């Protein structure tokens, strides 16, 4: 059952909502626009606020769905945690798109909203404050991801959930390495409160 749950979560996580919705909004292949990332932030920049917010919500939902499916298939703590990691891996490395997906932040939010609900709200606070101070979404994403494992531990989450949070934090940090390089160089795009009109 854990293997089935992991496969199902990977498949759910790999649904490329960013690519699908950007195309439906009249935007060409998102992989060749802006950052080339299949995530909500790039959709926001390329297709506008409505599309960007909708992608974020759908990516959150698929992360949560991957964990919920695992909980239905296996009553233990390990399978949902492993499935959560699988959902994030599916988003970042979707097999149907040549293993080129997004950076996993919104999907991670959905995963840990189910696995470690008490830790997610303060992690979102870390994200908000970090973006407010730096004006970089990438910096907020990294800071929130790194804060999540200790927050999960402090709020009494299960061992497998804390381990999953640490693994996902490492993945998110790895996927943001180019962003962090641009932040240091001062070339990373700063957040804009108003999305381009479509």
Short mmCIF file of C-alpha atoms in Angstrom, two decimals:
data_model
loop_
_atom_site.label_atom_id
_atom_site.label_comp_id
_atom_site.label_asym_id
_atom_site.label_seq_id
_atom_site.Cartn_x
_atom_site.Cartn_y
_atom_site.Cartn_z
CA UNK A 1 0.00 0.00 0.00
CA UNK A 2 2.77 2.56 0.75
CA UNK A 3 4.22 2.04 -2.74
CA UNK A 4 0.80 2.52 -4.32
CA UNK A 5 0.28 5.68 -2.23
CA UNK A 6 3.66 7.06 -3.29
CA UNK A 7 3.00 6.38 -6.98
CA UNK A 8 -0.45 7.96 -6.75
CA UNK A 9 0.91 11.04 -4.97
CA UNK A 10 3.69 11.44 -7.55
CA UNK A 11 1.13 11.24 -10.37
CA UNK A 12 -1.13 13.81 -8.72
CA UNK A 13 1.78 16.12 -7.96
CA UNK A 14 3.02 15.96 -11.54
CA UNK A 15 -0.16 17.47 -13.05
CA UNK A 16 1.22 20.64 -14.70
CA UNK A 17 -1.50 23.13 -13.79
CA UNK A 18 0.81 26.07 -14.54
CA UNK A 19 1.39 24.92 -18.10
CA UNK A 20 -2.27 24.05 -18.69
CA UNK A 21 -3.73 27.27 -17.30
CA UNK A 22 -1.15 29.55 -18.89
CA UNK A 23 -2.06 28.07 -22.28
CA UNK A 24 -5.77 28.50 -21.59
CA UNK A 25 -5.06 32.17 -20.82
CA UNK A 26 -3.48 32.52 -24.26
CA UNK A 27 0.15 32.32 -23.16
CA UNK A 28 2.57 30.23 -25.18
CA UNK A 29 4.71 27.52 -23.59
CA UNK A 30 5.50 28.77 -20.10
CA UNK A 31 8.81 26.92 -20.16
CA UNK A 32 10.09 29.53 -22.64
CA UNK A 33 8.73 32.61 -20.85
CA UNK A 34 10.18 34.56 -17.93
CA UNK A 35 11.98 32.24 -15.54
CA UNK A 36 10.85 29.18 -17.49
CA UNK A 37 9.48 27.80 -14.23
CA UNK A 38 6.18 25.91 -14.16
CA UNK A 39 4.89 27.63 -11.06
CA UNK A 40 2.40 30.22 -9.90
CA UNK A 41 4.87 33.12 -9.78
CA UNK A 42 5.84 32.71 -13.43
CA UNK A 43 2.18 32.31 -14.42
CA UNK A 44 1.39 35.54 -12.51
CA UNK A 45 4.05 37.40 -14.48
CA UNK A 46 3.12 35.87 -17.84
CA UNK A 47 -0.67 35.52 -17.70
CA UNK A 48 -1.84 37.80 -14.90
CA UNK A 49 -3.04 37.70 -11.32
CA UNK A 50 -6.13 35.55 -11.78
CA UNK A 51 -4.22 32.77 -13.52
CA UNK A 52 -1.36 32.99 -11.03
CA UNK A 53 -3.61 32.73 -7.98
CA UNK A 54 -5.59 29.88 -9.52
CA UNK A 55 -2.41 27.93 -10.27
CA UNK A 56 -1.20 28.46 -6.71
CA UNK A 57 -4.50 27.13 -5.32
CA UNK A 58 -4.48 24.12 -7.63
CA UNK A 59 -0.85 23.31 -6.78
CA UNK A 60 -1.68 23.55 -3.07
CA UNK A 61 -4.69 21.29 -3.62
CA UNK A 62 -2.71 18.61 -5.43
CA UNK A 63 -0.14 18.49 -2.63
CA UNK A 64 -2.90 18.05 -0.06
CA UNK A 65 -4.65 15.46 -2.26
CA UNK A 66 -1.50 13.33 -2.50
CA UNK A 67 -1.31 13.08 1.29
CA UNK A 68 -5.05 12.47 1.73
CA UNK A 69 -4.96 9.63 -0.79
CA UNK A 70 -2.07 8.06 1.11
CA UNK A 71 -3.97 8.36 4.39
CA UNK A 72 -6.90 6.51 2.79
CA UNK A 73 -4.65 3.75 1.46
CA UNK A 74 -2.47 3.33 4.55
CA UNK A 75 -3.32 4.19 8.14
CA UNK A 76 0.26 4.68 9.34
CA UNK A 77 2.36 7.84 9.61
CA UNK A 78 5.06 6.82 7.14
CA UNK A 79 3.01 6.45 3.96
CA UNK A 80 1.41 9.95 4.08
CA UNK A 81 4.79 11.54 4.79
CA UNK A 82 6.44 9.63 1.94
CA UNK A 83 3.52 10.45 -0.34
CA UNK A 84 3.87 14.13 0.52
CA UNK A 85 7.49 14.08 -0.58
CA UNK A 86 6.46 12.17 -3.72
CA UNK A 87 3.85 14.82 -4.58
CA UNK A 88 6.49 17.56 -4.34
CA UNK A 89 8.95 15.49 -6.40
CA UNK A 90 6.21 14.95 -8.99
CA UNK A 91 5.66 18.71 -9.23
CA UNK A 92 9.37 19.45 -9.54
CA UNK A 93 10.29 16.50 -11.77
CA UNK A 94 7.21 15.43 -13.80
CA UNK A 95 8.07 12.44 -15.96
CA UNK A 96 5.73 13.58 -18.77
CA UNK A 97 7.56 16.90 -19.16
CA UNK A 98 11.10 15.59 -19.26
CA UNK A 99 11.46 16.01 -15.47
CA UNK A 100 11.23 19.78 -15.80
CA UNK A 101 8.58 21.26 -13.54
CA UNK A 102 8.18 23.91 -10.87
CA UNK A 103 9.99 24.60 -7.63
CA UNK A 104 7.58 22.90 -5.28
CA UNK A 105 6.63 25.69 -2.89
CA UNK A 106 2.83 25.79 -3.33
CA UNK A 107 2.63 22.00 -3.56
CA UNK A 108 4.67 21.76 -0.34
CA UNK A 109 2.23 24.12 1.33
CA UNK A 110 -0.62 21.76 0.49
CA UNK A 111 1.32 18.71 1.64
CA UNK A 112 2.18 20.14 5.04
CA UNK A 113 -1.21 21.77 5.55
CA UNK A 114 -2.33 18.14 5.97
CA UNK A 115 0.81 16.61 7.52
CA UNK A 116 1.81 19.41 9.91
CA UNK A 117 -1.10 21.88 10.06
CA UNK A 118 0.09 23.66 13.22
CA UNK A 119 3.46 24.40 11.63
CA UNK A 120 2.16 25.76 8.34
CA UNK A 121 0.67 29.00 9.64
CA UNK A 122 3.89 30.23 11.31
CA UNK A 123 5.83 29.11 8.22
CA UNK A 124 3.52 31.26 6.10
CA UNK A 125 4.28 34.08 8.52
CA UNK A 126 7.99 33.58 7.87
CA UNK A 127 7.28 33.66 4.13
CA UNK A 128 5.23 36.86 4.37
CA UNK A 129 7.74 38.73 6.54
CA UNK A 130 10.67 37.60 4.38
CA UNK A 131 9.00 38.74 1.17
CA UNK A 132 7.92 42.00 2.81
CA UNK A 133 11.50 42.76 3.88
CA UNK A 134 13.40 41.51 0.83
CA UNK A 135 10.76 41.90 -1.93
CA UNK A 136 11.93 38.54 -3.25
CA UNK A 137 9.43 35.66 -3.46
CA UNK A 138 12.34 33.24 -3.79
CA UNK A 139 13.85 34.43 -0.50
CA UNK A 140 10.52 34.04 1.27
CA UNK A 141 10.06 30.56 -0.19
CA UNK A 142 13.47 29.41 0.98
CA UNK A 143 13.14 30.93 4.45
CA UNK A 144 9.69 29.39 4.99
CA UNK A 145 10.88 25.98 3.79
CA UNK A 146 13.89 26.04 6.12
CA UNK A 147 11.70 27.14 9.03
CA UNK A 148 9.16 24.37 8.52
CA UNK A 149 11.10 21.34 9.89
CA UNK A 150 11.88 22.91 13.30
CA UNK A 151 8.35 24.32 13.45
CA UNK A 152 6.93 20.87 12.69
CA UNK A 153 9.07 19.37 15.44
CA UNK A 154 8.13 22.10 17.91
CA UNK A 155 4.41 21.66 17.26
CA UNK A 156 4.51 17.92 17.92
CA UNK A 157 4.32 16.54 14.40
CA UNK A 158 5.19 12.88 13.84
CA UNK A 159 8.76 11.83 13.16
CA UNK A 160 8.05 10.88 9.53
CA UNK A 161 6.35 14.25 8.94
CA UNK A 162 9.33 16.15 10.37
CA UNK A 163 11.69 14.08 8.23
CA UNK A 164 9.53 14.79 5.18
CA UNK A 165 9.64 18.51 5.97
CA UNK A 166 13.43 18.40 6.15
CA UNK A 167 13.66 16.51 2.84
CA UNK A 168 11.31 18.91 1.08
CA UNK A 169 13.20 21.91 2.51
CA UNK A 170 16.39 20.51 0.98
CA UNK A 171 14.62 20.06 -2.37
CA UNK A 172 13.20 23.59 -2.34
CA UNK A 173 16.60 25.03 -1.42
CA UNK A 174 18.24 23.06 -4.23
CA UNK A 175 15.66 24.23 -6.77
CA UNK A 176 16.15 27.87 -5.72
CA UNK A 177 19.94 27.89 -6.00
CA UNK A 178 19.87 29.95 -9.24
CA UNK A 179 17.41 32.40 -7.65
CA UNK A 180 19.68 32.87 -4.67
CA UNK A 181 22.61 33.50 -6.99
CA UNK A 182 20.58 36.21 -8.72
CA UNK A 183 19.54 37.67 -5.36
CA UNK A 184 23.20 38.05 -4.42
CA UNK A 185 23.91 39.61 -7.82
CA UNK A 186 20.91 41.94 -7.56
CA UNK A 187 19.34 40.59 -10.77
CA UNK A 188 16.48 38.58 -9.27
CA UNK A 189 13.07 40.13 -10.14
CA UNK A 190 11.49 41.80 -7.13
CA UNK A 191 7.88 41.14 -6.28
CA UNK A 192 5.30 43.41 -7.86
CA UNK A 193 1.94 43.83 -6.19
CA UNK A 194 0.24 44.48 -9.51
CA UNK A 195 0.41 41.73 -12.13
CA UNK A 196 0.61 42.54 -15.83
CA UNK A 197 -2.78 43.06 -17.44
CA UNK A 198 -4.03 40.53 -19.93
#
